[in-house]
Amino acid sequence: QVQLVESGGGLVQTGGSLRLSCAASGSIFRINAMGWYRQAPGKQRELVATITSGASTNYADSVKGRFTISRDNAKNTVNLQMSSLKPEDTAVYYCKLDFAQAEPFLRTYSYWGQGTQVTVSS
Protein backbone atom coordinates (compact mmCIF):
# COMPACT_ATOMS: atom_id res chain seq x y z
CA GLN A 1 0.00 0.00 0.00
CA VAL A 2 2.90 2.33 0.80
CA GLN A 3 6.22 2.00 -0.98
CA LEU A 4 9.62 3.63 -0.57
CA VAL A 5 12.11 3.32 -3.41
CA GLU A 6 15.70 4.09 -2.43
CA SER A 7 18.53 4.64 -4.87
CA GLY A 8 22.04 6.04 -5.11
CA GLY A 9 24.07 3.74 -2.90
CA GLY A 10 27.35 2.29 -4.01
CA LEU A 11 31.10 2.11 -3.55
CA VAL A 12 33.14 5.29 -3.32
CA GLN A 13 36.66 6.23 -2.23
CA THR A 14 37.42 8.32 0.83
CA GLY A 15 36.66 11.96 0.08
CA GLY A 16 34.16 11.13 -2.63
CA SER A 17 30.47 11.94 -2.92
CA LEU A 18 27.18 10.09 -3.31
CA ARG A 19 23.59 11.23 -3.61
CA LEU A 20 20.82 9.09 -2.12
CA SER A 21 17.19 9.46 -3.14
CA CYS A 22 13.98 8.07 -1.65
CA ALA A 23 10.60 8.33 -3.36
CA ALA A 24 7.37 7.59 -1.48
CA SER A 25 4.15 6.41 -3.09
CA GLY A 26 0.84 4.84 -2.12
CA SER A 27 -1.97 5.72 0.28
CA ILE A 28 -0.44 8.83 1.81
CA PHE A 29 -2.63 11.71 2.95
CA ARG A 30 0.16 13.85 4.36
CA ILE A 31 3.88 13.44 4.88
CA ASN A 32 4.98 14.73 8.28
CA ALA A 33 8.69 14.02 7.94
CA MET A 34 11.21 12.02 5.96
CA GLY A 35 14.71 11.10 6.89
CA TRP A 36 17.74 8.90 6.52
CA TYR A 37 19.11 6.49 9.09
CA ARG A 38 22.06 4.13 8.84
CA GLN A 39 23.23 0.89 10.40
CA ALA A 40 26.76 -0.45 10.23
CA PRO A 41 27.57 -4.12 10.93
CA GLY A 42 27.43 -4.78 14.66
CA LYS A 43 26.05 -1.32 15.38
CA GLN A 44 22.63 0.06 16.22
CA ARG A 45 20.66 2.03 13.67
CA GLU A 46 21.29 5.76 14.05
CA LEU A 47 19.81 8.96 12.74
CA VAL A 48 21.68 10.64 9.90
CA ALA A 49 19.36 13.49 8.88
CA THR A 50 15.65 14.34 8.88
CA ILE A 51 13.47 16.99 7.29
CA THR A 52 9.96 17.88 8.48
CA SER A 53 6.89 19.12 6.66
CA GLY A 54 7.91 22.61 7.76
CA ALA A 55 11.33 22.11 6.12
CA SER A 56 13.25 22.14 9.38
CA THR A 57 16.26 19.84 9.34
CA ASN A 58 18.19 17.83 11.88
CA TYR A 59 21.62 16.24 11.42
CA ALA A 60 23.79 13.87 13.37
CA ASP A 61 26.89 15.64 14.65
CA SER A 62 29.08 13.24 12.70
CA VAL A 63 27.70 14.38 9.33
CA LYS A 64 27.15 18.11 9.88
CA GLY A 65 28.88 20.14 7.21
CA ARG A 66 29.28 17.10 4.95
CA PHE A 67 25.72 15.87 4.29
CA THR A 68 22.73 17.89 3.09
CA ILE A 69 19.13 16.68 3.20
CA SER A 70 16.52 18.15 0.86
CA ARG A 71 13.03 17.38 -0.36
CA ASP A 72 10.80 17.63 -3.40
CA ASN A 73 7.25 17.79 -2.04
CA ALA A 74 5.62 17.49 -5.46
CA LYS A 75 7.33 14.14 -5.99
CA ASN A 76 7.23 12.94 -2.36
CA THR A 77 10.99 12.55 -2.55
CA VAL A 78 13.80 13.15 -0.08
CA ASN A 79 17.46 13.36 -1.08
CA LEU A 80 20.70 13.10 0.85
CA GLN A 81 23.78 14.66 -0.71
CA MET A 82 26.86 13.14 0.91
CA SER A 83 30.32 14.62 0.40
CA SER A 84 33.76 14.22 1.97
CA LEU A 85 32.84 10.62 2.70
CA LYS A 86 34.82 8.68 5.27
CA PRO A 87 35.20 4.94 5.89
CA GLU A 88 33.12 5.34 9.05
CA ASP A 89 30.19 6.38 6.85
CA THR A 90 30.04 2.80 5.54
CA ALA A 91 26.61 1.39 6.41
CA VAL A 92 23.23 0.41 5.08
CA TYR A 93 21.23 3.61 4.72
CA TYR A 94 17.48 3.44 5.33
CA CYS A 95 14.83 5.93 4.31
CA LYS A 96 12.12 6.58 6.91
CA LEU A 97 8.69 8.02 6.16
CA ASP A 98 6.42 9.53 8.84
CA PHE A 99 3.00 9.98 7.27
CA ALA A 100 -0.73 10.22 7.90
CA GLN A 101 -3.75 8.48 6.40
CA ALA A 102 -7.13 10.22 6.59
CA GLU A 103 -9.74 7.43 6.46
CA PRO A 104 -11.74 6.64 8.50
CA PHE A 105 -9.99 9.23 10.63
CA LEU A 106 -6.56 10.77 10.74
CA ARG A 107 -3.83 8.39 11.87
CA THR A 108 -0.07 8.60 11.73
CA TYR A 109 2.36 5.85 10.73
CA SER A 110 6.06 5.23 10.20
CA TYR A 111 7.44 3.21 7.29
CA TRP A 112 10.96 2.08 6.48
CA GLY A 113 12.60 1.46 3.15
CA GLN A 114 14.58 -1.68 2.38
CA GLY A 115 17.95 0.06 2.69
CA THR A 116 20.77 0.84 0.28
CA GLN A 117 24.42 -0.02 0.86
CA VAL A 118 27.04 2.73 1.04
CA THR A 119 30.65 1.58 1.17
CA VAL A 120 33.56 4.01 1.53
CA SER A 121 36.99 2.53 0.87
CA SER A 122 40.08 3.78 2.68
PDB file of C-alpha atoms in Angstrom:
ATOM      1  CA  GLN A   1       0.000   0.000   0.000  1.00  0.00           C
ATOM      2  CA  VAL A   2       2.900   2.326   0.797  1.00  0.00           C
ATOM      3  CA  GLN A   3       6.220   1.998  -0.982  1.00  0.00           C
ATOM      4  CA  LEU A   4       9.618   3.629  -0.567  1.00  0.00           C
ATOM      5  CA  VAL A   5      12.114   3.321  -3.408  1.00  0.00           C
ATOM      6  CA  GLU A   6      15.700   4.092  -2.431  1.00  0.00           C
ATOM      7  CA  SER A   7      18.534   4.641  -4.875  1.00  0.00           C
ATOM      8  CA  GLY A   8      22.043   6.039  -5.109  1.00  0.00           C
ATOM      9  CA  GLY A   9      24.065   3.737  -2.899  1.00  0.00           C
ATOM     10  CA  GLY A  10      27.349   2.292  -4.015  1.00  0.00           C
ATOM     11  CA  LEU A  11      31.095   2.110  -3.550  1.00  0.00           C
ATOM     12  CA  VAL A  12      33.140   5.290  -3.318  1.00  0.00           C
ATOM     13  CA  GLN A  13      36.660   6.229  -2.234  1.00  0.00           C
ATOM     14  CA  THR A  14      37.424   8.319   0.829  1.00  0.00           C
ATOM     15  CA  GLY A  15      36.659  11.959   0.079  1.00  0.00           C
ATOM     16  CA  GLY A  16      34.156  11.135  -2.627  1.00  0.00           C
ATOM     17  CA  SER A  17      30.472  11.939  -2.921  1.00  0.00           C
ATOM     18  CA  LEU A  18      27.185  10.094  -3.308  1.00  0.00           C
ATOM     19  CA  ARG A  19      23.590  11.228  -3.610  1.00  0.00           C
ATOM     20  CA  LEU A  20      20.820   9.093  -2.120  1.00  0.00           C
ATOM     21  CA  SER A  21      17.186   9.462  -3.137  1.00  0.00           C
ATOM     22  CA  CYS A  22      13.982   8.075  -1.652  1.00  0.00           C
ATOM     23  CA  ALA A  23      10.602   8.326  -3.357  1.00  0.00           C
ATOM     24  CA  ALA A  24       7.370   7.588  -1.480  1.00  0.00           C
ATOM     25  CA  SER A  25       4.151   6.412  -3.094  1.00  0.00           C
ATOM     26  CA  GLY A  26       0.836   4.842  -2.117  1.00  0.00           C
ATOM     27  CA  SER A  27      -1.967   5.718   0.281  1.00  0.00           C
ATOM     28  CA  ILE A  28      -0.445   8.830   1.814  1.00  0.00           C
ATOM     29  CA  PHE A  29      -2.627  11.710   2.949  1.00  0.00           C
ATOM     30  CA  ARG A  30       0.158  13.850   4.361  1.00  0.00           C
ATOM     31  CA  ILE A  31       3.884  13.439   4.882  1.00  0.00           C
ATOM     32  CA  ASN A  32       4.980  14.732   8.282  1.00  0.00           C
ATOM     33  CA  ALA A  33       8.691  14.020   7.945  1.00  0.00           C
ATOM     34  CA  MET A  34      11.210  12.024   5.958  1.00  0.00           C
ATOM     35  CA  GLY A  35      14.709  11.098   6.893  1.00  0.00           C
ATOM     36  CA  TRP A  36      17.735   8.905   6.522  1.00  0.00           C
ATOM     37  CA  TYR A  37      19.114   6.488   9.091  1.00  0.00           C
ATOM     38  CA  ARG A  38      22.064   4.130   8.842  1.00  0.00           C
ATOM     39  CA  GLN A  39      23.225   0.895  10.396  1.00  0.00           C
ATOM     40  CA  ALA A  40      26.758  -0.454  10.234  1.00  0.00           C
ATOM     41  CA  PRO A  41      27.574  -4.118  10.930  1.00  0.00           C
ATOM     42  CA  GLY A  42      27.433  -4.785  14.659  1.00  0.00           C
ATOM     43  CA  LYS A  43      26.050  -1.318  15.376  1.00  0.00           C
ATOM     44  CA  GLN A  44      22.629   0.064  16.217  1.00  0.00           C
ATOM     45  CA  ARG A  45      20.663   2.026  13.666  1.00  0.00           C
ATOM     46  CA  GLU A  46      21.286   5.756  14.049  1.00  0.00           C
ATOM     47  CA  LEU A  47      19.807   8.964  12.737  1.00  0.00           C
ATOM     48  CA  VAL A  48      21.678  10.641   9.898  1.00  0.00           C
ATOM     49  CA  ALA A  49      19.361  13.486   8.876  1.00  0.00           C
ATOM     50  CA  THR A  50      15.654  14.339   8.884  1.00  0.00           C
ATOM     51  CA  ILE A  51      13.472  16.986   7.295  1.00  0.00           C
ATOM     52  CA  THR A  52       9.964  17.885   8.481  1.00  0.00           C
ATOM     53  CA  SER A  53       6.889  19.123   6.658  1.00  0.00           C
ATOM     54  CA  GLY A  54       7.906  22.607   7.761  1.00  0.00           C
ATOM     55  CA  ALA A  55      11.327  22.111   6.123  1.00  0.00           C
ATOM     56  CA  SER A  56      13.246  22.137   9.381  1.00  0.00           C
ATOM     57  CA  THR A  57      16.265  19.840   9.340  1.00  0.00           C
ATOM     58  CA  ASN A  58      18.192  17.826  11.884  1.00  0.00           C
ATOM     59  CA  TYR A  59      21.620  16.236  11.421  1.00  0.00           C
ATOM     60  CA  ALA A  60      23.789  13.873  13.369  1.00  0.00           C
ATOM     61  CA  ASP A  61      26.888  15.642  14.651  1.00  0.00           C
ATOM     62  CA  SER A  62      29.084  13.242  12.702  1.00  0.00           C
ATOM     63  CA  VAL A  63      27.699  14.382   9.334  1.00  0.00           C
ATOM     64  CA  LYS A  64      27.146  18.107   9.882  1.00  0.00           C
ATOM     65  CA  GLY A  65      28.881  20.137   7.209  1.00  0.00           C
ATOM     66  CA  ARG A  66      29.281  17.102   4.949  1.00  0.00           C
ATOM     67  CA  PHE A  67      25.723  15.873   4.286  1.00  0.00           C
ATOM     68  CA  THR A  68      22.733  17.887   3.094  1.00  0.00           C
ATOM     69  CA  ILE A  69      19.133  16.677   3.197  1.00  0.00           C
ATOM     70  CA  SER A  70      16.522  18.151   0.864  1.00  0.00           C
ATOM     71  CA  ARG A  71      13.025  17.378  -0.356  1.00  0.00           C
ATOM     72  CA  ASP A  72      10.798  17.626  -3.396  1.00  0.00           C
ATOM     73  CA  ASN A  73       7.248  17.792  -2.045  1.00  0.00           C
ATOM     74  CA  ALA A  74       5.622  17.487  -5.461  1.00  0.00           C
ATOM     75  CA  LYS A  75       7.330  14.135  -5.989  1.00  0.00           C
ATOM     76  CA  ASN A  76       7.230  12.941  -2.357  1.00  0.00           C
ATOM     77  CA  THR A  77      10.990  12.550  -2.547  1.00  0.00           C
ATOM     78  CA  VAL A  78      13.803  13.147  -0.080  1.00  0.00           C
ATOM     79  CA  ASN A  79      17.464  13.364  -1.079  1.00  0.00           C
ATOM     80  CA  LEU A  80      20.698  13.096   0.847  1.00  0.00           C
ATOM     81  CA  GLN A  81      23.779  14.655  -0.715  1.00  0.00           C
ATOM     82  CA  MET A  82      26.859  13.144   0.910  1.00  0.00           C
ATOM     83  CA  SER A  83      30.318  14.621   0.397  1.00  0.00           C
ATOM     84  CA  SER A  84      33.756  14.220   1.974  1.00  0.00           C
ATOM     85  CA  LEU A  85      32.844  10.621   2.695  1.00  0.00           C
ATOM     86  CA  LYS A  86      34.817   8.679   5.274  1.00  0.00           C
ATOM     87  CA  PRO A  87      35.201   4.941   5.895  1.00  0.00           C
ATOM     88  CA  GLU A  88      33.124   5.340   9.053  1.00  0.00           C
ATOM     89  CA  ASP A  89      30.192   6.375   6.855  1.00  0.00           C
ATOM     90  CA  THR A  90      30.036   2.805   5.542  1.00  0.00           C
ATOM     91  CA  ALA A  91      26.610   1.391   6.409  1.00  0.00           C
ATOM     92  CA  VAL A  92      23.227   0.406   5.081  1.00  0.00           C
ATOM     93  CA  TYR A  93      21.230   3.613   4.721  1.00  0.00           C
ATOM     94  CA  TYR A  94      17.478   3.440   5.329  1.00  0.00           C
ATOM     95  CA  CYS A  95      14.829   5.929   4.309  1.00  0.00           C
ATOM     96  CA  LYS A  96      12.122   6.580   6.910  1.00  0.00           C
ATOM     97  CA  LEU A  97       8.693   8.023   6.161  1.00  0.00           C
ATOM     98  CA  ASP A  98       6.423   9.528   8.836  1.00  0.00           C
ATOM     99  CA  PHE A  99       2.999   9.981   7.270  1.00  0.00           C
ATOM    100  CA  ALA A 100      -0.731  10.224   7.901  1.00  0.00           C
ATOM    101  CA  GLN A 101      -3.751   8.478   6.399  1.00  0.00           C
ATOM    102  CA  ALA A 102      -7.128  10.216   6.592  1.00  0.00           C
ATOM    103  CA  GLU A 103      -9.737   7.434   6.458  1.00  0.00           C
ATOM    104  CA  PRO A 104     -11.743   6.644   8.502  1.00  0.00           C
ATOM    105  CA  PHE A 105      -9.989   9.226  10.633  1.00  0.00           C
ATOM    106  CA  LEU A 106      -6.559  10.772  10.743  1.00  0.00           C
ATOM    107  CA  ARG A 107      -3.832   8.388  11.870  1.00  0.00           C
ATOM    108  CA  THR A 108      -0.067   8.595  11.730  1.00  0.00           C
ATOM    109  CA  TYR A 109       2.364   5.851  10.734  1.00  0.00           C
ATOM    110  CA  SER A 110       6.055   5.226  10.199  1.00  0.00           C
ATOM    111  CA  TYR A 111       7.437   3.214   7.289  1.00  0.00           C
ATOM    112  CA  TRP A 112      10.964   2.081   6.477  1.00  0.00           C
ATOM    113  CA  GLY A 113      12.605   1.463   3.147  1.00  0.00           C
ATOM    114  CA  GLN A 114      14.583  -1.675   2.385  1.00  0.00           C
ATOM    115  CA  GLY A 115      17.948   0.056   2.688  1.00  0.00           C
ATOM    116  CA  THR A 116      20.767   0.837   0.282  1.00  0.00           C
ATOM    117  CA  GLN A 117      24.424  -0.021   0.856  1.00  0.00           C
ATOM    118  CA  VAL A 118      27.035   2.731   1.038  1.00  0.00           C
ATOM    119  CA  THR A 119      30.650   1.585   1.172  1.00  0.00           C
ATOM    120  CA  VAL A 120      33.560   4.015   1.527  1.00  0.00           C
ATOM    121  CA  SER A 121      36.991   2.533   0.867  1.00  0.00           C
ATOM    122  CA  SER A 122      40.079   3.785   2.679  1.00  0.00           C
TER     123      SER A 122
END
